[in-house]
Coordinates of N, CA and C in Angstrom, one line a residue:
M276 N 51.3 -90.2 -47.5 CA 50.8 -91.3 -48.2 C 51.0 -91.1 -49.7
G277 N 51.0 -89.9 -50.2 CA 51.1 -89.6 -51.6 C 52.5 -90.1 -52.1
S278 N 53.6 -89.8 -51.4 CA 54.9 -90.1 -51.9 C 55.1 -91.7 -51.9
F279 N 54.5 -92.3 -50.9 CA 54.6 -93.8 -50.8 C 53.8 -94.4 -52.0
T280 N 52.6 -93.9 -52.3 CA 51.9 -94.3 -53.4 C 52.7 -94.1 -54.7
R281 N 53.3 -93.0 -54.8 CA 54.1 -92.7 -56.0 C 55.3 -93.8 -56.2
I282 N 55.9 -94.1 -55.1 CA 56.9 -95.2 -55.1 C 56.3 -96.5 -55.6
L283 N 55.2 -96.9 -55.1 CA 54.5 -98.1 -55.5 C 54.2 -98.0 -57.1
E284 N 53.7 -96.8 -57.5 CA 53.4 -96.7 -58.9 C 54.6 -96.9 -59.8
W285 N 55.8 -96.4 -59.3 CA 57.0 -96.6 -60.1 C 57.4 -98.1 -60.1
I286 N 57.2 -98.7 -59.0 CA 57.5 -100.2 -58.9 C 56.6 -100.9 -60.0
F287 N 55.3 -100.5 -60.1 CA 54.4 -101.1 -61.0 C 54.8 -100.8 -62.5
V288 N 55.3 -99.5 -62.7 CA 55.8 -99.2 -64.1 C 56.9 -100.1 -64.4
L289 N 57.9 -100.3 -63.6 CA 59.1 -101.1 -63.9 C 58.6 -102.6 -64.1
Y290 N 57.7 -103.0 -63.3 CA 57.2 -104.4 -63.4 C 56.6 -104.6 -64.8
F291 N 55.7 -103.7 -65.2 CA 55.0 -103.9 -66.5 C 55.9 -103.7 -67.7
V292 N 56.8 -102.7 -67.5 CA 57.8 -102.5 -68.6 C 58.7 -103.7 -68.8
C293 N 59.1 -104.4 -67.7 CA 59.9 -105.6 -67.8 C 59.1 -106.8 -68.3
H294 N 57.8 -106.8 -67.9 CA 56.9 -107.9 -68.2 C 56.6 -108.0 -69.8
I295 N 56.6 -106.8 -70.4 CA 56.3 -106.9 -71.9 C 57.3 -107.7 -72.7
P296 N 58.6 -107.4 -72.6 CA 59.6 -108.2 -73.3 C 59.6 -109.7 -72.8
I297 N 59.4 -109.9 -71.5 CA 59.4 -111.3 -71.0 C 58.3 -112.1 -71.7
T298 N 57.1 -111.5 -71.8 CA 56.0 -112.1 -72.5 C 56.3 -112.4 -73.9
L299 N 56.7 -111.3 -74.6 CA 56.9 -111.4 -76.1 C 58.1 -112.3 -76.5
L300 N 59.2 -112.2 -75.7 CA 60.4 -112.8 -76.2 C 60.7 -114.2 -75.5
V301 N 60.1 -114.4 -74.4 CA 60.3 -115.7 -73.7 C 59.1 -116.5 -73.6
D302 N 58.0 -116.1 -73.0 CA 56.8 -116.9 -72.8 C 56.1 -117.2 -74.2
L303 N 56.2 -116.3 -75.1 CA 55.5 -116.5 -76.4 C 56.2 -117.7 -77.2
Q304 N 57.4 -118.1 -76.8 CA 58.1 -119.2 -77.5 C 57.3 -120.5 -77.3
I305 N 56.5 -120.5 -76.2 CA 55.7 -121.7 -76.0 C 54.6 -121.9 -77.0
L306 N 54.1 -120.8 -77.5 CA 53.0 -120.8 -78.4 C 53.3 -120.8 -79.9
L307 N 54.4 -120.1 -80.2 CA 54.7 -119.9 -81.6 C 55.8 -120.8 -82.1
P308 N 55.9 -121.1 -83.4 CA 57.0 -122.0 -83.9 C 58.4 -121.3 -83.6
A309 N 59.3 -122.2 -83.5 CA 60.7 -121.8 -83.1 C 61.3 -120.8 -84.2
S310 N 60.8 -120.9 -85.4 CA 61.4 -120.1 -86.5 C 61.0 -118.6 -86.3
F311 N 60.1 -118.3 -85.4 CA 59.7 -116.9 -85.2 C 60.8 -116.2 -84.4
F312 N 61.7 -116.9 -83.7 CA 62.6 -116.3 -82.7 C 64.0 -116.5 -83.1
P313 N 64.8 -115.4 -82.8 CA 66.2 -115.6 -83.1 C 66.9 -116.6 -82.3
Q314 N 68.0 -117.2 -82.8 CA 68.7 -118.2 -82.0 C 69.1 -117.8 -80.6
A315 N 69.5 -116.6 -80.4 CA 69.9 -116.1 -79.1 C 68.7 -116.3 -78.1
L316 N 67.5 -116.0 -78.5 CA 66.4 -116.2 -77.5 C 66.1 -117.7 -77.3
K317 N 66.2 -118.5 -78.3 CA 66.0 -119.9 -78.1 C 67.1 -120.5 -77.2
D318 N 68.3 -120.0 -77.4 CA 69.4 -120.5 -76.6 C 69.2 -120.0 -75.1
Y319 N 68.7 -118.8 -74.9 CA 68.4 -118.4 -73.5 C 67.4 -119.3 -72.9
N320 N 66.3 -119.7 -73.6 CA 65.3 -120.6 -73.0 C 65.9 -121.9 -72.7
T321 N 66.8 -122.4 -73.6 CA 67.4 -123.7 -73.3 C 68.3 -123.6 -72.1
W322 N 69.1 -122.5 -72.0 CA 70.0 -122.3 -70.8 C 69.1 -122.2 -69.5
Y323 N 68.1 -121.4 -69.6 CA 67.2 -121.3 -68.4 C 66.7 -122.6 -68.0
S324 N 66.1 -123.4 -68.9 CA 65.5 -124.7 -68.6 C 66.5 -125.6 -68.0
L325 N 67.7 -125.7 -68.6 CA 68.7 -126.7 -68.1 C 69.3 -126.2 -66.8
T326 N 69.5 -124.9 -66.6 CA 70.2 -124.4 -65.4 C 69.3 -124.5 -64.2
L327 N 68.1 -124.1 -64.4 CA 67.1 -124.0 -63.3 C 66.2 -125.2 -63.2
K328 N 66.3 -126.1 -64.2 CA 65.5 -127.4 -64.2 C 64.0 -127.0 -64.0
D329 N 63.5 -126.1 -64.8 CA 62.1 -125.6 -64.7 C 61.2 -126.5 -65.5
P330 N 60.4 -127.4 -64.8 CA 59.6 -128.3 -65.6 C 58.4 -127.6 -66.3
L331 N 58.1 -126.4 -65.8 CA 57.0 -125.6 -66.5 C 57.5 -125.1 -67.8
A332 N 58.8 -125.0 -68.0 CA 59.3 -124.5 -69.3 C 59.7 -125.6 -70.2
T333 N 59.9 -126.8 -69.7 CA 60.3 -128.0 -70.5 C 59.2 -129.0 -70.8
E334 N 58.4 -129.3 -69.8 CA 57.4 -130.3 -69.9 C 56.1 -129.8 -70.5
L335 N 55.9 -128.5 -70.2 CA 54.7 -127.8 -70.7 C 53.4 -128.5 -70.5
P336 N 53.0 -128.6 -69.2 CA 51.7 -129.2 -68.9 C 50.6 -128.3 -69.5
P337 N 49.5 -129.0 -70.0 CA 48.4 -128.2 -70.7 C 47.9 -127.0 -69.9
W338 N 47.8 -127.1 -68.6 CA 47.3 -126.0 -67.8 C 48.3 -124.8 -67.9
C339 N 49.5 -125.1 -68.0 CA 50.5 -124.1 -68.1 C 50.5 -123.4 -69.4
V340 N 50.3 -124.1 -70.5 CA 50.1 -123.6 -71.8 C 48.9 -122.7 -71.8
A341 N 47.8 -123.1 -71.2 CA 46.6 -122.3 -71.1 C 46.9 -121.0 -70.4
F342 N 47.7 -121.0 -69.3 CA 48.1 -119.8 -68.6 C 48.8 -118.8 -69.6
V343 N 49.7 -119.4 -70.4 CA 50.4 -118.6 -71.4 C 49.5 -117.9 -72.4
Y344 N 48.5 -118.7 -72.9 CA 47.5 -118.1 -73.7 C 46.8 -117.0 -73.1
C345 N 46.4 -117.1 -71.8 CA 45.8 -116.0 -71.1 C 46.7 -114.8 -70.9
E346 N 48.0 -115.1 -70.7 CA 48.9 -114.0 -70.5 C 49.1 -113.2 -71.8
V347 N 49.2 -114.0 -72.9 CA 49.3 -113.3 -74.2 C 48.0 -112.6 -74.7
L348 N 46.9 -113.2 -74.5 CA 45.7 -112.7 -75.1 C 45.0 -111.7 -74.2
A349 N 45.1 -111.9 -72.8 CA 44.4 -111.0 -71.9 C 45.3 -110.0 -71.2
Q350 N 46.5 -110.5 -70.7 CA 47.3 -109.7 -69.9 C 48.2 -108.8 -70.7
L351 N 48.8 -109.3 -71.8 CA 49.7 -108.5 -72.6 C 49.0 -107.2 -73.1
P352 N 47.8 -107.2 -73.6 CA 47.2 -105.9 -74.0 C 47.0 -105.0 -72.9
F353 N 46.9 -105.4 -71.7 CA 46.8 -104.6 -70.5 C 48.1 -103.9 -70.1
F354 N 49.2 -104.5 -70.4 CA 50.5 -104.0 -69.9 C 50.8 -102.6 -70.3
P355 N 50.6 -102.2 -71.6 CA 50.9 -100.8 -72.0 C 50.0 -99.8 -71.3
F356 N 48.7 -100.2 -71.1 CA 47.8 -99.3 -70.3 C 48.3 -99.1 -68.9
A357 N 48.8 -100.2 -68.3 CA 49.2 -100.1 -66.9 C 50.5 -99.3 -66.8
V358 N 51.4 -99.4 -67.8 CA 52.6 -98.6 -67.8 C 52.2 -97.1 -67.9
Y359 N 51.3 -96.8 -68.8 CA 50.9 -95.4 -68.9 C 50.2 -94.9 -67.6
A360 N 49.3 -95.7 -67.1 CA 48.5 -95.2 -65.9 C 49.4 -95.0 -64.7
F361 N 50.4 -95.9 -64.4 CA 51.2 -95.8 -63.3 C 52.4 -94.8 -63.5
Y362 N 52.8 -94.7 -64.8 CA 53.8 -93.6 -65.1 C 53.2 -92.2 -64.8
K363 N 51.9 -92.1 -65.3 CA 51.3 -90.8 -65.1 C 50.9 -90.6 -63.6
G364 N 50.5 -91.6 -63.0 CA 50.2 -91.6 -61.5 C 48.8 -91.1 -61.2
G365 N 48.2 -91.8 -60.3 CA 46.8 -91.4 -59.8 C 45.7 -91.6 -60.8
C366 N 45.9 -92.4 -61.8 CA 44.8 -92.7 -62.7 C 43.8 -93.7 -62.2
K367 N 42.7 -93.2 -61.7 CA 41.7 -94.1 -61.0 C 41.1 -95.1 -61.9
W368 N 41.1 -94.8 -63.3 CA 40.5 -95.7 -64.2 C 41.2 -97.0 -64.3
I369 N 42.4 -97.1 -63.8 CA 43.2 -98.4 -63.9 C 42.8 -99.3 -62.8
R370 N 42.1 -98.9 -61.8 CA 41.8 -99.6 -60.6 C 41.2 -101.0 -60.9
I371 N 40.0 -101.0 -61.6 CA 39.3 -102.3 -61.8 C 40.1 -103.2 -62.8
P372 N 40.7 -102.7 -63.9 CA 41.5 -103.5 -64.7 C 42.7 -104.1 -63.9
A373 N 43.3 -103.3 -63.0 CA 44.5 -103.7 -62.2 C 44.0 -104.8 -61.2
I374 N 42.8 -104.7 -60.7 CA 42.3 -105.7 -59.8 C 42.1 -107.0 -60.5
I375 N 41.5 -106.9 -61.7 CA 41.3 -108.1 -62.5 C 42.7 -108.8 -62.9
Y376 N 43.6 -108.0 -63.4 CA 44.9 -108.5 -63.7 C 45.6 -109.1 -62.5
S377 N 45.7 -108.4 -61.4 CA 46.5 -108.9 -60.3 C 45.9 -110.1 -59.7
T378 N 44.5 -110.2 -59.7 CA 43.9 -111.4 -59.2 C 44.2 -112.6 -60.0
H379 N 44.1 -112.4 -61.4 CA 44.4 -113.5 -62.3 C 45.9 -113.9 -62.2
A380 N 46.8 -112.9 -62.3 CA 48.2 -113.2 -62.3 C 48.6 -113.9 -61.0
S381 N 48.2 -113.4 -59.9 CA 48.6 -114.0 -58.6 C 48.1 -115.4 -58.5
T382 N 46.9 -115.7 -58.9 CA 46.3 -117.0 -58.9 C 47.2 -118.0 -59.8
C383 N 47.5 -117.5 -61.0 CA 48.3 -118.3 -61.9 C 49.7 -118.6 -61.3
V384 N 50.3 -117.6 -60.8 CA 51.7 -117.8 -60.2 C 51.7 -118.7 -59.0
L385 N 50.6 -118.5 -58.1 CA 50.5 -119.3 -57.0 C 50.4 -120.8 -57.3
L386 N 49.6 -121.1 -58.4 CA 49.5 -122.5 -58.8 C 50.8 -123.0 -59.4
M387 N 51.6 -122.1 -60.0 CA 52.9 -122.6 -60.6 C 53.9 -122.9 -59.4
I388 N 53.8 -122.0 -58.4 CA 54.7 -122.2 -57.2 C 54.3 -123.5 -56.5
A389 N 53.0 -123.7 -56.4 CA 52.5 -125.0 -55.7 C 53.0 -126.2 -56.5
E390 N 52.9 -126.1 -57.8 CA 53.3 -127.2 -58.7 C 54.9 -127.5 -58.4
I391 N 55.6 -126.4 -58.4 CA 57.1 -126.6 -58.2 C 57.4 -127.2 -56.8
L392 N 56.7 -126.7 -55.8 CA 57.0 -127.2 -54.5 C 56.5 -128.6 -54.2
F393 N 55.3 -129.0 -54.7 CA 54.7 -130.2 -54.2 C 54.6 -131.4 -55.3
S394 N 54.9 -131.1 -56.5 CA 54.8 -132.2 -57.5 C 56.0 -133.1 -57.4
D395 N 55.8 -134.3 -57.9 CA 56.9 -135.3 -58.0 C 57.5 -135.3 -59.4
F396 N 58.7 -134.8 -59.5 CA 59.3 -134.6 -60.9 C 60.3 -135.8 -61.2
S397 N 60.3 -136.8 -60.4 CA 61.2 -137.9 -60.6 C 61.1 -138.6 -62.0
T398 N 59.9 -138.6 -62.6 CA 59.7 -139.2 -63.8 C 59.8 -138.2 -65.0
F399 N 60.1 -136.9 -64.7 CA 60.2 -135.9 -65.8 C 61.6 -136.0 -66.3
S400 N 61.7 -135.6 -67.6 CA 63.1 -135.5 -68.2 C 64.0 -134.5 -67.5
L401 N 63.3 -133.4 -67.0 CA 64.0 -132.4 -66.3 C 63.1 -131.8 -65.3
G402 N 63.6 -131.6 -64.1 CA 62.8 -131.0 -63.0 C 63.6 -130.9 -61.7
P403 N 63.2 -130.1 -60.8 CA 63.9 -129.9 -59.6 C 63.7 -131.2 -58.7
L404 N 64.8 -131.7 -58.2 CA 64.7 -132.9 -57.4 C 64.9 -132.6 -55.9
S405 N 65.8 -131.7 -55.7 CA 66.1 -131.3 -54.3 C 65.3 -130.1 -53.8
L406 N 65.2 -129.9 -52.5 CA 64.5 -128.8 -52.0 C 65.2 -127.5 -52.4
Q407 N 66.5 -127.5 -52.5 CA 67.2 -126.3 -52.9 C 66.9 -125.9 -54.3
E408 N 66.8 -126.9 -55.2 CA 66.4 -126.6 -56.6 C 65.0 -126.1 -56.7
R409 N 64.1 -126.6 -55.9 CA 62.7 -126.1 -55.9 C 62.6 -124.7 -55.4
L410 N 63.4 -124.4 -54.3 CA 63.4 -123.0 -53.7 C 64.0 -122.0 -54.7
V411 N 65.0 -122.4 -55.5 CA 65.5 -121.5 -56.5 C 64.5 -121.1 -57.5
L412 N 63.7 -122.1 -57.9 CA 62.6 -121.8 -58.9 C 61.5 -121.0 -58.2
V413 N 61.2 -121.2 -57.0 CA 60.2 -120.4 -56.3 C 60.7 -119.0 -56.2
A414 N 62.0 -118.8 -56.0 CA 62.6 -117.5 -56.0 C 62.4 -116.8 -57.3
V415 N 62.5 -117.5 -58.4 CA 62.3 -116.9 -59.7 C 60.9 -116.5 -60.0
Y416 N 59.9 -117.3 -59.5 CA 58.5 -117.0 -59.8 C 57.9 -116.0 -58.7
S417 N 58.5 -116.0 -57.5 CA 58.0 -115.2 -56.4 C 57.8 -113.7 -56.7
P418 N 58.7 -113.0 -57.4 CA 58.5 -111.6 -57.6 C 57.2 -111.3 -58.4
F419 N 56.8 -112.2 -59.3 CA 55.6 -112.0 -60.0 C 54.4 -112.2 -59.1
L420 N 54.5 -113.1 -58.1 CA 53.4 -113.2 -57.2 C 53.3 -112.0 -56.2
L421 N 54.5 -111.6 -55.7 CA 54.5 -110.6 -54.7 C 54.1 -109.2 -55.3
I422 N 54.6 -108.9 -56.5 CA 54.2 -107.6 -57.1 C 52.7 -107.7 -57.5
S423 N 52.2 -108.8 -57.9 CA 50.7 -108.9 -58.2 C 49.9 -108.7 -57.0
L424 N 50.3 -109.3 -55.9 CA 49.6 -109.1 -54.6 C 49.8 -107.7 -54.1
L425 N 50.9 -107.1 -54.3 CA 51.1 -105.7 -53.9 C 50.2 -104.8 -54.7
L426 N 50.1 -105.0 -56.0 CA 49.2 -104.3 -56.9 C 47.7 -104.4 -56.4
L427 N 47.3 -105.7 -56.2 CA 46.0 -105.9 -55.7 C 45.7 -105.2 -54.4
N428 N 46.6 -105.3 -53.5 CA 46.5 -104.5 -52.2 C 46.4 -103.0 -52.4
T429 N 47.2 -102.5 -53.3 CA 47.2 -101.1 -53.5 C 45.8 -100.6 -54.1
M430 N 45.3 -101.4 -55.1 CA 44.1 -101.0 -55.7 C 42.9 -101.2 -54.8
L431 N 42.9 -102.2 -53.9 CA 41.8 -102.4 -53.0 C 41.8 -101.4 -51.8
F432 N 43.0 -101.1 -51.3 CA 43.0 -100.4 -50.0 C 43.6 -99.0 -50.0
N433 N 44.3 -98.6 -51.0 CA 44.9 -97.3 -51.1 C 43.8 -96.2 -51.3
P434 N 43.7 -95.3 -50.4 CA 42.7 -94.2 -50.5 C 42.8 -93.4 -51.8
Q435 N 44.0 -93.3 -52.3 CA 44.2 -92.5 -53.6 C 43.4 -93.1 -54.7
Y436 N 43.3 -94.4 -54.7 CA 42.6 -95.2 -55.8 C 41.1 -95.4 -55.4
R437 N 40.7 -95.2 -54.2 CA 39.4 -95.5 -53.8 C 38.5 -94.2 -53.6
S438 N 39.1 -93.0 -53.6 CA 38.5 -91.8 -53.2 C 37.3 -91.5 -54.1
E439 N 37.4 -91.8 -55.4 CA 36.2 -91.6 -56.3 C 35.0 -92.3 -55.9
E440 N 35.2 -93.6 -55.5 CA 34.0 -94.4 -55.1 C 33.4 -93.8 -53.8
K441 N 34.3 -93.4 -52.9 CA 33.8 -92.8 -51.6 C 32.9 -91.6 -51.9
R442 N 33.3 -90.7 -52.9 CA 32.5 -89.6 -53.2 C 31.2 -90.0 -53.8
K443 N 31.1 -91.0 -54.6 CA 29.9 -91.5 -55.1 C 28.9 -92.0 -54.0
L444 N 29.5 -92.7 -53.0 CA 28.7 -93.2 -51.9 C 28.2 -92.1 -51.1
K445 N 29.0 -91.1 -50.8 CA 28.5 -89.9 -50.0 C 27.4 -89.1 -50.7
A446 N 27.5 -89.1 -52.0 CA 26.5 -88.3 -52.8 C 25.1 -89.0 -52.7
R447 N 25.0 -90.2 -52.5 CA 23.7 -91.0 -52.4 C 23.0 -90.6 -51.2

């Protein structure tokens, strides 16, 4: 069980290490003026939006902007702690913050995927019109959902992260 847990922890390290620049360089463009970012990053966002027809990146519904605020203000400060905890391995103190993060992140991404799958984008300036275009976008968002759910499952059910609580219960 220990080596499998260590593999999961390395997956989480990679996830959070990748998530930091994505948040700072891509998602933050939604909240800050364009002058804060180099042209190459703005060009990347334009390419992404046009190529994948992501309405959440172009139309910016208010709820999606609110999610980005949550990501920047609540999730981003958590990322370095998560990188440290999972890099070190077996840090039980990360359990509750990771449960909070993974619950919030998976809920947000699930709503984004539902929007992509079920909304009518025919009146949007840019959006997926075919099932194939929608599924490509779902494939882009799905790793964030799957890893968040994997993190939640690990924190809730992995005995390596629950053992401290069991000792407290036995002591009573």
